[in-house]
Amino acid sequence: MHSFINSRLEFFPRLNAGHYPTPIEELPRLRAALGKRAPRLFIKRDDYTGAGLGGNKVRKLEYVLAQAQADGADVVISMGGEKSNHARVTAALCARLGLPCELVMNPPNVRYDGLKPANLVADELFGAKIHRVANRDERNTFSAELAARYMREGRRVALVPLGASIPLGALGFVRAIGETKAQLDAANIQITHIVHASSSGGTQAGIVAGCQLYGLSAQVVGMSPDDPSASIAAHVADIITDIGALLETTFDNRVIVRDEFVGAGYGIPTDESTNALALVARTEGILLDPVYTAKAMAGLIAMIGDGELTADDTVLFWHTGGQLALFYAPQ
Ligand SMILES: Cc1ncc(COP(=O)(O)O)c(C=O)c1O
């Protein structure tokens, strides 16, 4: 079965940009800090995927940009907030491919006078051209207009949607589950849950489809850092169905997305996320990011506090990267 899935995956071109397998580490000191009833905790270090300072976007963009290259694209357009991790990795991989990259960006909810988000500094260093729009809603229209204009001028445009969360990109996470299953089997670890941040949906869709394909039976819990769970879950379910079409199979596309830990909004820390970030840093020497993974960790800690997760469980927390959002540079 696994060789059949692997050969279906091999059908799609893929860049060889990330460093795999990313490590799985145990978190014994975090567990001890969370009390006697806390489950055994592991972390999947996708903050170490490497390219462009890593994170979950590398796995998705390896497929999406390989396809852009195969299609003969001569410019890549994508979008995000000024602190976007997706934008940073897109810019880095485009630099590596020698492809011009243009990013349509809106200002972040949290900003400081005279300081520039480190992700934006990286985008510029990677040579991306930045187009600014006023808000999240304007990103799609502006990008589509820009793409249409370039195409009228005879250019071959690859328009990469938010977070590269299209079925092709999500294959990166199907593949990641093959990698993870092999690591867990080799270490004789049986997990009961995977917990991670879920927003544009590609990560969760790939994880859920991958678990079904590779026979990894764990409940997958996506934690929203922004939108209501119903809208993220619907989008994740659609991507799962479309991954099925790509791989010529069908999946159960029911998913769990929770939105109780968003707080005041995207990128705005909560007391719980700030505490979670500090706790993981102090107990395990691991930095989370303030926008996504700290809120996902706050959700995991709340599930332990509420007794939803107990010492009978074993949880794999998926670190999706993004730590650069902690840092700023002078403007
Ligand atoms: C650090 C980080 N974690 C998690 C996510 C969520 O992943 P996805 O957009 O695939 O749902 C993102 C991007 O949105 C991210 O940058």
mmCIF file of C-alpha atoms and ligand atoms in Angstrom:
data_model
loop_
_atom_site.group_PDB
_atom_site.id
_atom_site.type_symbol
_atom_site.label_atom_id
_atom_site.label_comp_id
_atom_site.label_asym_id
_atom_site.label_seq_id
_atom_site.Cartn_x
_atom_site.Cartn_y
_atom_site.Cartn_z
ATOM 1 C CA MET A 1 0.000 0.000 0.000
ATOM 2 C CA HIS A 2 2.734 2.481 0.992
ATOM 3 C CA SER A 3 4.693 1.843 -2.181
ATOM 4 C CA PHE A 4 1.510 2.472 -4.183
ATOM 5 C CA ILE A 5 0.981 5.836 -2.431
ATOM 6 C CA ASN A 6 4.632 6.736 -2.848
ATOM 7 C CA SER A 7 4.511 6.003 -6.552
ATOM 8 C CA ARG A 8 1.363 8.165 -6.918
ATOM 9 C CA LEU A 9 3.172 10.973 -5.086
ATOM 10 C CA GLU A 10 6.228 10.582 -7.310
ATOM 11 C CA PHE A 11 3.981 11.406 -10.254
ATOM 12 C CA PHE A 12 4.012 15.092 -9.198
ATOM 13 C CA PRO A 13 7.167 17.162 -9.682
ATOM 14 C CA ARG A 14 8.686 18.310 -6.398
ATOM 15 C CA LEU A 15 11.590 20.563 -5.491
ATOM 16 C CA ASN A 16 14.183 19.031 -3.241
ATOM 17 C CA ALA A 17 14.484 22.045 -0.929
ATOM 18 C CA GLY A 18 13.652 20.942 2.635
ATOM 19 C CA HIS A 19 15.626 18.829 5.081
ATOM 20 C CA TYR A 20 13.776 15.628 5.975
ATOM 21 C CA PRO A 21 12.859 13.861 8.101
ATOM 22 C CA THR A 22 12.372 16.720 10.505
ATOM 23 C CA PRO A 23 13.051 15.469 14.056
ATOM 24 C CA ILE A 24 10.415 14.256 16.503
ATOM 25 C CA GLU A 25 11.432 15.165 20.051
ATOM 26 C CA GLU A 26 9.860 14.301 23.394
ATOM 27 C CA LEU A 27 8.851 17.142 25.744
ATOM 28 C CA PRO A 28 9.246 15.657 29.246
ATOM 29 C CA ARG A 29 9.799 18.931 31.097
ATOM 30 C CA LEU A 30 6.781 20.564 29.493
ATOM 31 C CA ARG A 31 4.745 17.490 30.429
ATOM 32 C CA ALA A 32 5.923 17.655 34.036
ATOM 33 C CA ALA A 33 5.034 21.359 34.181
ATOM 34 C CA LEU A 34 1.482 20.547 33.030
ATOM 35 C CA GLY A 35 0.736 18.246 35.945
ATOM 36 C CA LYS A 36 0.326 14.563 36.751
ATOM 37 C CA ARG A 37 -2.574 14.024 34.355
ATOM 38 C CA ALA A 38 -0.757 15.426 31.330
ATOM 39 C CA PRO A 39 -0.317 13.113 28.324
ATOM 40 C CA ARG A 40 3.029 12.073 26.938
ATOM 41 C CA LEU A 41 4.054 14.897 24.585
ATOM 42 C CA PHE A 42 6.117 14.910 21.414
ATOM 43 C CA ILE A 43 6.880 17.691 18.961
ATOM 44 C CA LYS A 44 7.402 17.408 15.200
ATOM 45 C CA ARG A 45 10.045 20.000 14.377
ATOM 46 C CA ASP A 46 8.831 21.371 11.051
ATOM 47 C CA ASP A 47 10.405 24.645 12.141
ATOM 48 C CA TYR A 48 13.546 22.812 10.959
ATOM 49 C CA THR A 49 12.472 22.202 7.347
ATOM 50 C CA GLY A 50 15.310 24.559 6.496
ATOM 51 C CA ALA A 51 14.725 26.432 3.257
ATOM 52 C CA GLY A 52 14.075 30.156 3.709
ATOM 53 C CA LEU A 53 14.219 29.675 7.510
ATOM 54 C CA GLY A 54 11.794 26.780 7.397
ATOM 55 C CA GLY A 55 8.301 26.076 8.660
ATOM 56 C CA ASN A 56 5.330 24.250 7.176
ATOM 57 C CA LYS A 57 5.263 26.230 3.935
ATOM 58 C CA VAL A 58 8.381 24.537 2.590
ATOM 59 C CA ARG A 59 6.571 21.204 2.215
ATOM 60 C CA LYS A 60 3.689 22.780 0.268
ATOM 61 C CA LEU A 61 5.788 25.062 -1.906
ATOM 62 C CA GLU A 62 8.056 22.202 -2.963
ATOM 63 C CA TYR A 63 5.111 20.901 -4.973
ATOM 64 C CA VAL A 64 3.520 24.189 -6.007
ATOM 65 C CA LEU A 65 6.701 25.879 -7.239
ATOM 66 C CA ALA A 66 7.953 22.726 -8.981
ATOM 67 C CA GLN A 67 4.712 22.782 -10.960
ATOM 68 C CA ALA A 68 5.149 26.503 -11.681
ATOM 69 C CA GLN A 69 8.619 25.771 -12.984
ATOM 70 C CA ALA A 70 7.354 22.840 -15.085
ATOM 71 C CA ASP A 71 4.690 25.159 -16.541
ATOM 72 C CA GLY A 72 7.423 27.596 -17.596
ATOM 73 C CA ALA A 73 6.412 30.412 -15.238
ATOM 74 C CA ASP A 74 8.545 33.547 -15.531
ATOM 75 C CA VAL A 75 7.053 35.323 -12.506
ATOM 76 C CA VAL A 76 5.503 34.095 -9.250
ATOM 77 C CA ILE A 77 2.833 36.180 -7.521
ATOM 78 C CA SER A 78 1.660 35.384 -4.009
ATOM 79 C CA MET A 79 0.212 37.131 -0.994
ATOM 80 C CA GLY A 80 0.095 37.428 2.777
ATOM 81 C CA GLY A 81 0.423 39.808 5.691
ATOM 82 C CA GLU A 82 3.708 41.658 6.190
ATOM 83 C CA LYS A 83 4.678 38.999 8.741
ATOM 84 C CA SER A 84 3.698 36.131 6.457
ATOM 85 C CA ASN A 85 5.784 32.983 6.734
ATOM 86 C CA HIS A 86 4.345 31.747 3.462
ATOM 87 C CA ALA A 87 5.534 34.903 1.697
ATOM 88 C CA ARG A 88 9.032 34.537 3.170
ATOM 89 C CA VAL A 89 9.466 30.932 2.044
ATOM 90 C CA THR A 90 7.972 31.693 -1.382
ATOM 91 C CA ALA A 91 10.470 34.535 -1.812
ATOM 92 C CA ALA A 92 13.385 32.329 -0.690
ATOM 93 C CA LEU A 93 12.516 29.410 -2.964
ATOM 94 C CA CYS A 94 11.922 31.752 -5.919
ATOM 95 C CA ALA A 95 15.377 33.251 -5.323
ATOM 96 C CA ARG A 96 16.799 29.762 -5.390
ATOM 97 C CA LEU A 97 14.984 28.975 -8.654
ATOM 98 C CA GLY A 98 15.944 32.304 -10.216
ATOM 99 C CA LEU A 99 12.255 33.231 -10.567
ATOM 100 C CA PRO A 100 11.066 36.818 -9.953
ATOM 101 C CA CYS A 101 8.700 36.893 -6.962
ATOM 102 C CA GLU A 102 6.043 39.546 -6.307
ATOM 103 C CA LEU A 103 4.194 39.630 -2.993
ATOM 104 C CA VAL A 104 0.880 41.377 -2.348
ATOM 105 C CA MET A 105 0.882 42.317 1.322
ATOM 106 C CA ASN A 106 -1.409 43.913 3.858
ATOM 107 C CA PRO A 107 -0.271 45.515 7.128
ATOM 108 C CA PRO A 108 -0.281 43.334 10.264
ATOM 109 C CA ASN A 109 -2.765 43.842 13.137
ATOM 110 C CA VAL A 110 0.120 44.438 15.533
ATOM 111 C CA ARG A 111 2.825 46.885 14.473
ATOM 112 C CA TYR A 112 5.352 49.160 16.111
ATOM 113 C CA ASP A 113 6.462 52.607 14.945
ATOM 114 C CA GLY A 114 9.921 52.605 13.417
ATOM 115 C CA LEU A 115 10.149 48.810 13.337
ATOM 116 C CA LYS A 116 9.801 46.421 10.444
ATOM 117 C CA PRO A 117 8.728 42.768 10.826
ATOM 118 C CA ALA A 118 11.713 40.443 10.349
ATOM 119 C CA ASN A 119 9.741 38.378 7.834
ATOM 120 C CA LEU A 120 9.412 41.471 5.644
ATOM 121 C CA VAL A 121 13.137 42.166 5.957
ATOM 122 C CA ALA A 122 13.746 38.586 4.752
ATOM 123 C CA ASP A 123 11.299 38.993 1.809
ATOM 124 C CA GLU A 124 13.215 42.045 0.652
ATOM 125 C CA LEU A 125 16.599 40.380 1.106
ATOM 126 C CA PHE A 126 15.382 37.449 -0.987
ATOM 127 C CA GLY A 127 14.680 39.992 -3.728
ATOM 128 C CA ALA A 128 10.869 39.920 -3.714
ATOM 129 C CA LYS A 129 8.979 42.931 -5.056
ATOM 130 C CA ILE A 130 6.389 44.071 -2.509
ATOM 131 C CA HIS A 131 2.962 45.485 -3.463
ATOM 132 C CA ARG A 132 1.021 46.946 -0.549
ATOM 133 C CA VAL A 133 -2.769 46.757 -0.152
ATOM 134 C CA ALA A 134 -4.923 48.036 2.695
ATOM 135 C CA ASN A 135 -6.336 44.808 4.093
ATOM 136 C CA ARG A 136 -6.726 41.040 3.740
ATOM 137 C CA ASP A 137 -9.765 41.324 1.446
ATOM 138 C CA GLU A 138 -7.902 43.376 -1.139
ATOM 139 C CA ARG A 139 -5.103 40.861 -1.497
ATOM 140 C CA ASN A 140 -6.997 38.471 -3.781
ATOM 141 C CA THR A 141 -8.399 41.105 -6.120
ATOM 142 C CA PHE A 142 -5.108 42.947 -6.431
ATOM 143 C CA SER A 143 -3.175 39.714 -7.079
ATOM 144 C CA ALA A 144 -5.679 38.579 -9.711
ATOM 145 C CA GLU A 145 -5.506 41.971 -11.460
ATOM 146 C CA LEU A 146 -1.716 41.948 -11.376
ATOM 147 C CA ALA A 147 -1.629 38.415 -12.793
ATOM 148 C CA ALA A 148 -4.106 39.366 -15.556
ATOM 149 C CA ARG A 149 -2.043 42.425 -16.489
ATOM 150 C CA TYR A 150 1.186 40.423 -16.717
ATOM 151 C CA MET A 151 -0.520 37.743 -18.801
ATOM 152 C CA ARG A 152 -1.786 40.396 -21.224
ATOM 153 C CA GLU A 153 1.834 41.500 -21.518
ATOM 154 C CA GLY A 154 2.740 37.946 -22.551
ATOM 155 C CA ARG A 155 4.294 36.789 -19.295
ATOM 156 C CA ARG A 156 3.746 33.331 -17.820
ATOM 157 C CA VAL A 157 2.419 33.876 -14.323
ATOM 158 C CA ALA A 158 2.218 31.409 -11.454
ATOM 159 C CA LEU A 159 -0.340 32.811 -9.006
ATOM 160 C CA VAL A 160 0.202 30.983 -5.704
ATOM 161 C CA PRO A 161 -2.860 31.280 -3.433
ATOM 162 C CA LEU A 162 -2.678 32.137 0.250
ATOM 163 C CA GLY A 163 -0.534 29.668 2.152
ATOM 164 C CA ALA A 164 -0.093 27.517 -1.002
ATOM 165 C CA SER A 165 -3.159 25.754 0.385
ATOM 166 C CA ILE A 166 -4.238 24.065 -2.805
ATOM 167 C CA PRO A 167 -4.498 20.269 -3.111
ATOM 168 C CA LEU A 168 -1.129 20.084 -4.868
ATOM 169 C CA GLY A 169 0.541 21.938 -1.988
ATOM 170 C CA ALA A 170 -1.224 19.790 0.597
ATOM 171 C CA LEU A 171 0.489 16.740 -0.914
ATOM 172 C CA GLY A 172 3.545 17.959 0.970
ATOM 173 C CA PHE A 173 1.742 17.064 4.178
ATOM 174 C CA VAL A 174 0.494 13.741 2.843
ATOM 175 C CA ARG A 175 4.141 12.955 2.294
ATOM 176 C CA ALA A 176 4.987 14.328 5.749
ATOM 177 C CA ILE A 177 2.693 11.737 7.319
ATOM 178 C CA GLY A 178 4.541 8.947 5.515
ATOM 179 C CA GLU A 179 7.721 10.363 7.043
ATOM 180 C CA THR A 180 6.157 10.692 10.506
ATOM 181 C CA LYS A 181 4.619 7.210 10.517
ATOM 182 C CA ALA A 182 8.007 5.694 9.720
ATOM 183 C CA GLN A 183 9.648 7.692 12.560
ATOM 184 C CA LEU A 184 6.967 6.729 15.082
ATOM 185 C CA ASP A 185 7.054 3.060 14.085
ATOM 186 C CA ALA A 186 10.844 2.964 14.329
ATOM 187 C CA ALA A 187 10.695 4.459 17.841
ATOM 188 C CA ASN A 188 7.692 2.297 18.824
ATOM 189 C CA ILE A 189 5.573 5.339 19.726
ATOM 190 C CA GLN A 190 1.781 5.130 19.381
ATOM 191 C CA ILE A 191 0.237 8.577 19.260
ATOM 192 C CA THR A 192 -3.436 9.256 19.896
ATOM 193 C CA HIS A 193 -3.591 12.909 18.763
ATOM 194 C CA ILE A 194 -1.914 15.375 16.429
ATOM 195 C CA VAL A 195 -2.404 19.030 17.396
ATOM 196 C CA HIS A 196 -1.360 21.926 15.154
ATOM 197 C CA ALA A 197 -2.263 25.418 13.964
ATOM 198 C CA SER A 198 -4.676 25.448 11.008
ATOM 199 C CA SER A 199 -5.524 28.511 8.953
ATOM 200 C CA SER A 200 -5.492 28.374 5.152
ATOM 201 C CA GLY A 201 -6.119 24.643 5.504
ATOM 202 C CA GLY A 202 -3.462 22.886 3.425
ATOM 203 C CA THR A 203 -1.498 21.588 6.371
ATOM 204 C CA GLN A 204 -4.472 19.967 8.080
ATOM 205 C CA ALA A 205 -5.894 18.608 4.822
ATOM 206 C CA GLY A 206 -2.612 16.902 3.998
ATOM 207 C CA ILE A 207 -2.227 15.547 7.525
ATOM 208 C CA VAL A 208 -5.781 14.152 7.635
ATOM 209 C CA ALA A 209 -5.524 12.575 4.171
ATOM 210 C CA GLY A 210 -2.024 11.287 4.940
ATOM 211 C CA CYS A 211 -3.162 9.634 8.179
ATOM 212 C CA GLN A 212 -5.798 7.709 6.221
ATOM 213 C CA LEU A 213 -3.379 6.721 3.458
ATOM 214 C CA TYR A 214 -0.549 5.619 5.725
ATOM 215 C CA GLY A 215 -2.752 4.076 8.438
ATOM 216 C CA LEU A 216 -1.764 6.500 11.205
ATOM 217 C CA SER A 217 -4.755 6.452 13.536
ATOM 218 C CA ALA A 218 -4.599 9.688 15.497
ATOM 219 C CA GLN A 219 -7.238 12.325 16.060
ATOM 220 C CA VAL A 220 -6.103 15.472 14.232
ATOM 221 C CA VAL A 221 -7.036 18.735 15.972
ATOM 222 C CA GLY A 222 -6.507 21.976 14.053
ATOM 223 C CA MET A 223 -6.338 25.127 16.178
ATOM 224 C CA SER A 224 -7.458 28.313 14.424
ATOM 225 C CA PRO A 225 -5.380 31.466 14.891
ATOM 226 C CA ASP A 226 -7.923 33.582 13.030
ATOM 227 C CA ASP A 227 -11.151 32.459 11.333
ATOM 228 C CA PRO A 228 -14.189 30.663 12.786
ATOM 229 C CA SER A 229 -13.747 26.899 12.950
ATOM 230 C CA ALA A 230 -16.684 26.252 10.596
ATOM 231 C CA SER A 231 -15.126 28.181 7.727
ATOM 232 C CA ILE A 232 -11.654 26.659 8.156
ATOM 233 C CA ALA A 233 -13.130 23.159 8.536
ATOM 234 C CA ALA A 234 -15.195 23.548 5.344
ATOM 235 C CA HIS A 235 -12.133 24.660 3.429
ATOM 236 C CA VAL A 236 -9.990 21.833 4.832
ATOM 237 C CA ALA A 237 -12.702 19.319 3.880
ATOM 238 C CA ASP A 238 -12.757 20.624 0.285
ATOM 239 C CA ILE A 239 -8.989 20.344 -0.016
ATOM 240 C CA ILE A 240 -9.112 16.773 1.338
ATOM 241 C CA THR A 241 -11.681 15.825 -1.311
ATOM 242 C CA ASP A 242 -9.486 17.359 -4.000
ATOM 243 C CA ILE A 243 -6.387 15.549 -2.735
ATOM 244 C CA GLY A 244 -8.451 12.388 -3.237
ATOM 245 C CA ALA A 245 -9.019 13.387 -6.866
ATOM 246 C CA LEU A 246 -5.286 14.008 -7.375
ATOM 247 C CA LEU A 247 -4.348 10.652 -5.868
ATOM 248 C CA GLU A 248 -7.304 8.800 -7.459
ATOM 249 C CA THR A 249 -8.820 7.767 -4.163
ATOM 250 C CA THR A 250 -11.449 8.988 -1.686
ATOM 251 C CA PHE A 251 -11.116 10.149 1.897
ATOM 252 C CA ASP A 252 -13.309 10.719 4.902
ATOM 253 C CA ASN A 253 -13.135 14.517 5.001
ATOM 254 C CA ARG A 254 -14.587 15.146 8.453
ATOM 255 C CA VAL A 255 -12.207 17.335 10.422
ATOM 256 C CA ILE A 256 -11.887 18.961 13.843
ATOM 257 C CA VAL A 257 -11.011 22.660 13.941
ATOM 258 C CA ARG A 258 -11.258 24.646 17.189
ATOM 259 C CA ASP A 259 -11.452 28.406 17.437
ATOM 260 C CA GLU A 260 -11.729 29.082 21.194
ATOM 261 C CA PHE A 261 -8.127 30.214 21.426
ATOM 262 C CA VAL A 262 -8.105 32.991 18.807
ATOM 263 C CA GLY A 263 -8.717 35.814 21.279
ATOM 264 C CA ALA A 264 -9.100 39.314 19.822
ATOM 265 C CA GLY A 265 -7.930 38.296 16.355
ATOM 266 C CA TYR A 266 -5.226 37.223 13.964
ATOM 267 C CA GLY A 267 -1.744 38.042 15.217
ATOM 268 C CA ILE A 268 -2.986 39.508 18.497
ATOM 269 C CA PRO A 269 -1.554 37.446 21.371
ATOM 270 C CA THR A 270 -3.777 36.247 24.227
ATOM 271 C CA ASP A 271 -2.588 35.829 27.816
ATOM 272 C CA GLU A 272 -2.796 32.074 27.265
ATOM 273 C CA SER A 273 -0.718 32.132 24.065
ATOM 274 C CA THR A 274 1.909 34.397 25.641
ATOM 275 C CA ASN A 275 2.129 32.046 28.631
ATOM 276 C CA ALA A 276 2.295 28.982 26.384
ATOM 277 C CA LEU A 277 5.120 30.494 24.367
ATOM 278 C CA ALA A 278 7.080 31.327 27.525
ATOM 279 C CA LEU A 279 6.429 27.923 29.133
ATOM 280 C CA VAL A 280 7.663 25.933 26.113
ATOM 281 C CA ALA A 281 10.710 28.193 25.830
ATOM 282 C CA ARG A 282 11.589 27.856 29.536
ATOM 283 C CA THR A 283 10.955 24.142 29.900
ATOM 284 C CA GLU A 284 12.240 22.814 26.577
ATOM 285 C CA GLY A 285 14.379 25.534 25.015
ATOM 286 C CA ILE A 286 12.055 25.673 22.005
ATOM 287 C CA LEU A 287 10.669 28.889 20.534
ATOM 288 C CA LEU A 288 7.114 28.874 19.245
ATOM 289 C CA ASP A 289 5.761 31.731 17.131
ATOM 290 C CA PRO A 290 3.328 34.289 18.529
ATOM 291 C CA VAL A 291 0.774 34.118 15.676
ATOM 292 C CA TYR A 292 0.104 30.409 15.062
ATOM 293 C CA THR A 293 1.938 27.849 17.166
ATOM 294 C CA ALA A 294 1.616 29.667 20.511
ATOM 295 C CA LYS A 295 -2.167 29.756 20.088
ATOM 296 C CA ALA A 296 -2.174 26.094 19.062
ATOM 297 C CA MET A 297 -0.101 25.265 22.150
ATOM 298 C CA ALA A 298 -2.476 27.328 24.310
ATOM 299 C CA GLY A 299 -5.273 25.148 22.906
ATOM 300 C CA LEU A 300 -3.374 21.965 23.709
ATOM 301 C CA ILE A 301 -2.672 23.155 27.264
ATOM 302 C CA ALA A 302 -6.367 23.997 27.719
ATOM 303 C CA MET A 303 -7.366 20.524 26.494
ATOM 304 C CA ILE A 304 -5.067 19.042 29.129
ATOM 305 C CA GLY A 305 -6.405 21.389 31.820
ATOM 306 C CA ASP A 306 -10.002 20.456 30.950
ATOM 307 C CA GLY A 307 -9.240 16.731 31.091
ATOM 308 C CA GLU A 308 -9.971 16.246 27.373
ATOM 309 C CA LEU A 309 -6.461 14.849 27.091
ATOM 310 C CA THR A 310 -5.158 12.635 29.889
ATOM 311 C CA ALA A 311 -2.157 10.531 30.871
ATOM 312 C CA ASP A 312 -3.648 7.749 28.711
ATOM 313 C CA ASP A 313 -3.015 9.834 25.586
ATOM 314 C CA THR A 314 0.123 10.532 23.575
ATOM 315 C CA VAL A 315 0.131 13.793 21.656
ATOM 316 C CA LEU A 316 2.261 14.911 18.736
ATOM 317 C CA PHE A 317 2.314 18.702 18.592
ATOM 318 C CA TRP A 318 3.268 19.772 15.070
ATOM 319 C CA HIS A 319 5.586 22.787 15.182
ATOM 320 C CA THR A 320 4.788 24.584 11.934
ATOM 321 C CA GLY A 321 7.527 27.218 12.362
ATOM 322 C CA GLY A 322 7.089 30.969 12.086
ATOM 323 C CA GLN A 323 9.369 32.133 14.916
ATOM 324 C CA LEU A 324 10.650 35.035 12.850
ATOM 325 C CA ALA A 325 7.370 36.786 13.715
ATOM 326 C CA LEU A 326 8.840 37.356 17.187
ATOM 327 C CA PHE A 327 11.450 39.707 15.752
ATOM 328 C CA TYR A 328 11.659 43.198 14.253
ATOM 329 C CA ALA A 329 14.377 45.304 12.650
ATOM 330 C CA PRO A 330 14.785 49.086 12.545
ATOM 331 C CA GLN A 331 12.833 50.575 9.629
HETATM 332 C C1 LIG B 1 3.745 29.136 11.386
HETATM 333 C C2 LIG B 1 2.473 28.705 10.746
HETATM 334 N N1 LIG B 1 1.767 27.728 11.325
HETATM 335 C C3 LIG B 1 0.612 27.289 10.821
HETATM 336 C C4 LIG B 1 0.070 27.847 9.680
HETATM 337 C C5 LIG B 1 -1.222 27.324 9.183
HETATM 338 O O1 LIG B 1 -1.037 26.435 8.105
HETATM 339 P P1 LIG B 1 -2.120 26.377 6.966
HETATM 340 O O2 LIG B 1 -2.186 27.738 6.370
HETATM 341 O O3 LIG B 1 -1.625 25.335 6.029
HETATM 342 O O4 LIG B 1 -3.411 26.017 7.587
HETATM 343 C C6 LIG B 1 0.769 28.887 9.031
HETATM 344 C C7 LIG B 1 0.253 29.574 7.834
HETATM 345 O O5 LIG B 1 -0.826 29.997 7.696
HETATM 346 C C8 LIG B 1 1.999 29.324 9.580
HETATM 347 O O6 LIG B 1 2.709 30.309 9.006
#
